[in-house]
Structures are given as structure tokens and as C-alpha cells.
mmCIF file of C-alpha atoms in Angstrom:
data_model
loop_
_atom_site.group_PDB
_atom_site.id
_atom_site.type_symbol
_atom_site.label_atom_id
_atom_site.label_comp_id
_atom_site.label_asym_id
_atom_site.label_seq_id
_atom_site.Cartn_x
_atom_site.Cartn_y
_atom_site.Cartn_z
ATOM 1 C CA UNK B 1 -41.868 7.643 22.770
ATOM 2 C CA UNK B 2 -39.035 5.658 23.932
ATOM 3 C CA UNK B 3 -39.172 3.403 20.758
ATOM 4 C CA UNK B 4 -39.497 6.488 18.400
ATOM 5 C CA UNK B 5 -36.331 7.963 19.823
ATOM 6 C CA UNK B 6 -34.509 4.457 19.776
ATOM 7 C CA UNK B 7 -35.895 3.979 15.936
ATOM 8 C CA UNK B 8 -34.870 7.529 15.626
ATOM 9 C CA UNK B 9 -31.390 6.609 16.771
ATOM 10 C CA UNK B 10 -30.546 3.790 14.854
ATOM 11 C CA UNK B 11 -31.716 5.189 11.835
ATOM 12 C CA UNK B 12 -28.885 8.212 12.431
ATOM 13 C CA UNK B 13 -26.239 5.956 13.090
ATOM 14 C CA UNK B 14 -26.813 4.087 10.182
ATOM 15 C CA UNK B 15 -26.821 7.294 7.942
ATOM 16 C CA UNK B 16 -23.394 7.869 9.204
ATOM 17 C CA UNK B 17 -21.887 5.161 8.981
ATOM 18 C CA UNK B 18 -23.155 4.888 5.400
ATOM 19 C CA UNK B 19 -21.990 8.254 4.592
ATOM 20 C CA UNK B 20 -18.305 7.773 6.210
ATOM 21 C CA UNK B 21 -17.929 4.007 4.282
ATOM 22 C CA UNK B 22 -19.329 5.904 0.794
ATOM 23 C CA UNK B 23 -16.219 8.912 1.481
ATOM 24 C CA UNK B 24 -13.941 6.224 2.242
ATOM 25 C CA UNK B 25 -14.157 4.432 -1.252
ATOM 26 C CA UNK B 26 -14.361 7.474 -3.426
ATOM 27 C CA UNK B 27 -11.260 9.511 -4.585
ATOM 28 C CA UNK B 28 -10.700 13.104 -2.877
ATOM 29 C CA UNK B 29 -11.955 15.408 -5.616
ATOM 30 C CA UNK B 30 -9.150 16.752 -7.680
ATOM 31 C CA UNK B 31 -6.774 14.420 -6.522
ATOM 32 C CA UNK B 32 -3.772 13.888 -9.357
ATOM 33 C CA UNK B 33 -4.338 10.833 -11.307
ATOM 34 C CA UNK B 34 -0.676 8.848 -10.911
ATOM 35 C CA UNK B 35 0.558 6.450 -13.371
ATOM 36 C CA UNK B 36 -0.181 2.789 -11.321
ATOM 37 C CA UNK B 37 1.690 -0.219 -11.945
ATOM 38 C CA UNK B 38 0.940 -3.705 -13.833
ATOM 39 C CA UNK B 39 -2.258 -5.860 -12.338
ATOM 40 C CA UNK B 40 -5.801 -5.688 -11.794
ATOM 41 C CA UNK B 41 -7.971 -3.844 -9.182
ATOM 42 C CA UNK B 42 -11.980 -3.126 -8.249
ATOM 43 C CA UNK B 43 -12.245 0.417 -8.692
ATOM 44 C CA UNK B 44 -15.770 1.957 -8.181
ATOM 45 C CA UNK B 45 -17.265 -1.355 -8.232
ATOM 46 C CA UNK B 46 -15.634 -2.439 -11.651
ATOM 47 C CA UNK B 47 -12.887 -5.122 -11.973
ATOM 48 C CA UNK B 48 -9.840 -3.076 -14.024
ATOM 49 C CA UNK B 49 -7.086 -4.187 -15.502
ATOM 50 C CA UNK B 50 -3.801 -2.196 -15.390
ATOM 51 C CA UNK B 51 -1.514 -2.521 -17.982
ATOM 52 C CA UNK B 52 1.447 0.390 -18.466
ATOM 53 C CA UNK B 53 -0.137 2.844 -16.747
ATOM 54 C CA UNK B 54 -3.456 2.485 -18.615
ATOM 55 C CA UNK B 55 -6.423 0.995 -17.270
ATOM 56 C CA UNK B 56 -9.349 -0.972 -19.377
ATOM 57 C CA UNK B 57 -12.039 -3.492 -17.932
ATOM 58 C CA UNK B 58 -11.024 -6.898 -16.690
ATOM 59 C CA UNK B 59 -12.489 -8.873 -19.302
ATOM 60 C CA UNK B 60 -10.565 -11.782 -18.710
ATOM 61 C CA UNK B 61 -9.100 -13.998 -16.323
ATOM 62 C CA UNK B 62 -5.625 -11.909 -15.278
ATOM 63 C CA UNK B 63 -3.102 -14.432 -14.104
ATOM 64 C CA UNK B 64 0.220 -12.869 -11.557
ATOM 65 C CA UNK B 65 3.762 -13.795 -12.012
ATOM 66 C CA UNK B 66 3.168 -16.321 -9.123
ATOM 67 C CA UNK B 67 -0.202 -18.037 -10.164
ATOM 68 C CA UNK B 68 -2.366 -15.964 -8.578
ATOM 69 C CA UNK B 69 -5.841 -15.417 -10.613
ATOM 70 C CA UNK B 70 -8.181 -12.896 -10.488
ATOM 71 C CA UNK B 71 -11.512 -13.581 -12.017
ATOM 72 C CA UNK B 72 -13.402 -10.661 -14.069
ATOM 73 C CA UNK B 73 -16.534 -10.974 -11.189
ATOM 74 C CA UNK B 74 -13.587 -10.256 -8.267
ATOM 75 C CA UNK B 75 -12.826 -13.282 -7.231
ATOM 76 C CA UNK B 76 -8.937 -13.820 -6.364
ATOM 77 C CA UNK B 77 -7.816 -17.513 -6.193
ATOM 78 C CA UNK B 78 -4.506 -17.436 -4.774
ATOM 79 C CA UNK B 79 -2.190 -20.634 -5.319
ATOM 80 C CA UNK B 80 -2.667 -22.368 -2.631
ATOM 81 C CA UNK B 81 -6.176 -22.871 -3.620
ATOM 82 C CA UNK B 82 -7.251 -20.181 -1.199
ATOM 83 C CA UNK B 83 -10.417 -18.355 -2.265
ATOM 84 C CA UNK B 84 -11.541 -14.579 -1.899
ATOM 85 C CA UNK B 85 -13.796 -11.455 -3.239
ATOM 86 C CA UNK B 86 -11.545 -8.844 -3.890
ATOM 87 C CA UNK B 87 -12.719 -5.497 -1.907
ATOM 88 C CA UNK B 88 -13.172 -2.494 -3.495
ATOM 89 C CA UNK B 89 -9.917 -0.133 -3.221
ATOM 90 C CA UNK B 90 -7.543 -3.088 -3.331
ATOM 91 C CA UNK B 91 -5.542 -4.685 -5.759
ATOM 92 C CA UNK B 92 -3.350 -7.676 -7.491
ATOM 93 C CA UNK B 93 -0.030 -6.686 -8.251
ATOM 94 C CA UNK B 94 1.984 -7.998 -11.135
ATOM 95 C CA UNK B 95 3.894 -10.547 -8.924
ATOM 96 C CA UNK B 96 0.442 -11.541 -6.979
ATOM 97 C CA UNK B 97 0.241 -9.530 -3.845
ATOM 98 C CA UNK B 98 -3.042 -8.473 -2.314
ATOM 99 C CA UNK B 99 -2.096 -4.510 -1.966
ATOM 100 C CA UNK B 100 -3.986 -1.335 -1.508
ATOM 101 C CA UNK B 101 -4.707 0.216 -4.758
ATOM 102 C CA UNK B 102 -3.829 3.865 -4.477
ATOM 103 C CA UNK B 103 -1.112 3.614 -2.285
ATOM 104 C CA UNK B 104 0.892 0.831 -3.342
ATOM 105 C CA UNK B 105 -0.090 0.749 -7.059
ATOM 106 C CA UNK B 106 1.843 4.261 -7.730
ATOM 107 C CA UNK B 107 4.944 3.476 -10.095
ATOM 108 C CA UNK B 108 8.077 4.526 -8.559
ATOM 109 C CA UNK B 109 8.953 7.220 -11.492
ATOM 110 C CA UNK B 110 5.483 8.793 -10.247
ATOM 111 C CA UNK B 111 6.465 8.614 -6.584
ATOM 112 C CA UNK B 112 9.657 10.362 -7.161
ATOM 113 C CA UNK B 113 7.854 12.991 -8.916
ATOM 114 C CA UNK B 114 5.159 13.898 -6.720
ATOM 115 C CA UNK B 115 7.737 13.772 -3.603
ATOM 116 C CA UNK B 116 9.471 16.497 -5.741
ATOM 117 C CA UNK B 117 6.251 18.684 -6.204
ATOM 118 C CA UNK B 118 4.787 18.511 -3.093
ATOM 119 C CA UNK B 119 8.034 19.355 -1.206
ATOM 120 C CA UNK B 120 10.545 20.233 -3.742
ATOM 121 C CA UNK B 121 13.624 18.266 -2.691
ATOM 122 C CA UNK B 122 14.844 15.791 -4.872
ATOM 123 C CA UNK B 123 16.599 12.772 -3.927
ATOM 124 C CA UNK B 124 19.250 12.589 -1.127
ATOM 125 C CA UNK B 125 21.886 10.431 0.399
ATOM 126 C CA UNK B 126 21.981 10.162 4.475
ATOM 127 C CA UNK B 127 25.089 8.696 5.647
ATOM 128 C CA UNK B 128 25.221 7.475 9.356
ATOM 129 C CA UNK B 129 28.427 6.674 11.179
ATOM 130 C CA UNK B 130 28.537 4.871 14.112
ATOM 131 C CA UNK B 131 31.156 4.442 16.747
ATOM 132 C CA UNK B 132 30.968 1.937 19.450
ATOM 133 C CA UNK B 133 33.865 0.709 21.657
ATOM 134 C CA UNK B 134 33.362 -2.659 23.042
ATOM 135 C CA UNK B 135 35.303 -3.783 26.399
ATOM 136 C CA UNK B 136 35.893 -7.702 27.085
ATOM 137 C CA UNK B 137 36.692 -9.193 30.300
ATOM 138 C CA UNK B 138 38.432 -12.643 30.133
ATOM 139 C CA UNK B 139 38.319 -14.888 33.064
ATOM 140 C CA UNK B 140 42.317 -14.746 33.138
ATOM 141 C CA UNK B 141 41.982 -10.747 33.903
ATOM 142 C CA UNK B 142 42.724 -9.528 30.391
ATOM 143 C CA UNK B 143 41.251 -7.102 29.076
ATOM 144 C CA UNK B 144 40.396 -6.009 25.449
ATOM 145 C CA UNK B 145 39.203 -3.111 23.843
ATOM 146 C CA UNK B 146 37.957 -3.277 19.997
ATOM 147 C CA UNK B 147 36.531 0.201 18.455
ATOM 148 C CA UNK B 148 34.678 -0.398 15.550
ATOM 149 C CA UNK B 149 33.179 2.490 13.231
ATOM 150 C CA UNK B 150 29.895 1.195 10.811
ATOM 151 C CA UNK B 151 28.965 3.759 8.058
ATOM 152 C CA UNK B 152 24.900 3.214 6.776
ATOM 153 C CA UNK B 153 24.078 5.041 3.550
ATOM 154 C CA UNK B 154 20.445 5.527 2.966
ATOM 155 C CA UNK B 155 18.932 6.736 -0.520
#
């Protein structure tokens, strides 16, 4: 009985975790396709090759800005000769970064846009000012007093 329950056990964990990794590499249904940036990436178990926006099958060897080659089975030789498979959700960028496909992938012009559908503010400038007042004691007993004011603007 013990055994059966054990067997029983493992058999449910396994399901799960099975289950969570299978949610984990598929795309939320409905989710907007986004315009991705220049490289290649395993998507649904298929090398892919992204070129201006469009996607086709890695059918050849694509080569990065800095060397980096990704092989049409997956494997990434980066160059300092360092080998690896390339997981599925994760990418080569254009200038030979290992990144996550659908988050850092997205071009910019695509960003913008979905930033201004989803909350409907378009781009904005923050400006910070800053104020600080420093005091310096010399060992003579004077005594001097700088403000300073540092303005950051953030787009």
C-alpha cells in the first residue's frame, strides 16, 4: 500500500511539472504577434530565422555582427569557441547576445506602440532637480559652503 501511494505520488508530481514546463514554452492564446528584431531563435522546437520582422526556417548557418554562429540543429558557438544548445524561448540577436525571445526580441517602434495601447500615454519627459549643499571643514577653521543644483532628464 505504501509503495502504491508513493508510485501514486511520483507519478502526480511528474504530471505537473510536465504540464507547468509545457505552459511555460507556449504563447498565451491570443497574445498580439509584435514585429521582433534581426537574428535567429528556437521557437516551438524549430530553429527560425528573423529577418525584418519576418520569420522563415533557419536553413543555414546565421552568423551575428560579433562572430557568433548559430547552427540550423541549435547549436550556438560563441567566439570564444564556447559551445551551447540553444533552449527553446531564447534567442541570438543581430549583434550576438543570448536574449529571451519574446521579451527582448520586440522592435522598439512595436514597444512604443503597445505601451500606447495598453495604457494610452505616449511618450514623456521627467526632469529631476536636485539640490544639495555641501559644508567643508579645513583644518585651519575655514569653512566653505558650495550649493550645487543637478537637473536629470529622463525620456
Amino acid at each position: 500500500m505504501q509503495t502504491a501511494f508513493k508510485l501514486f505520488l511520483c507519478w502526480a508530481l511528474a504530471l505537473f511539472v510536465f504540464q507547468a514546463s509545457a505552459q511555460a514554452t507556449m504563447p498565451r492564446k491570443g497574445a498580439p504577434k509584435h514585429a521582433m528584431r534581426d537574428g535567429a531563435a528556437k521557437k516551438f522546437g524549430k530553429m527560425v530565422e528573423i529577418r525584418k520582422g519576418k520569420e522563415s526556417p533557419l536553413t543555414r548557418t546565421y552568423t551575428a555582427e560579433n562572430g557568433t554562429k548559430v547552427m540550423t540543429n541549435g547549436t550556438v558557438v560563441f567566439p570564444d569557441g564556447r559551445k551551447e544548445k540553444l533552449a527553446e524561448g531564447y534567442a541570438i540577436n543581430k549583434q550576438g547576445n543570448k536574449v529571451i525571445l519574446e521579451d527582448d526580441m520586440i522592435a522598439p517602434k512595436e514597444i512604443r506602440e503597445q505601451k500606447q495601447r495598453v495604457t494610452g500615454d505616449s511618450e514623456r519627459t521627467i526632469t529631476v532637480t536636485e539640490k544639495t549643499r555641501v559644508i567643508i571643514n579645513d583644518s585651519t577653521g575655514r569653512k566653505a559652503v558650495r550649493d550645487t543644483i543637478r537637473t536629470t532628464e529622463t525620456k
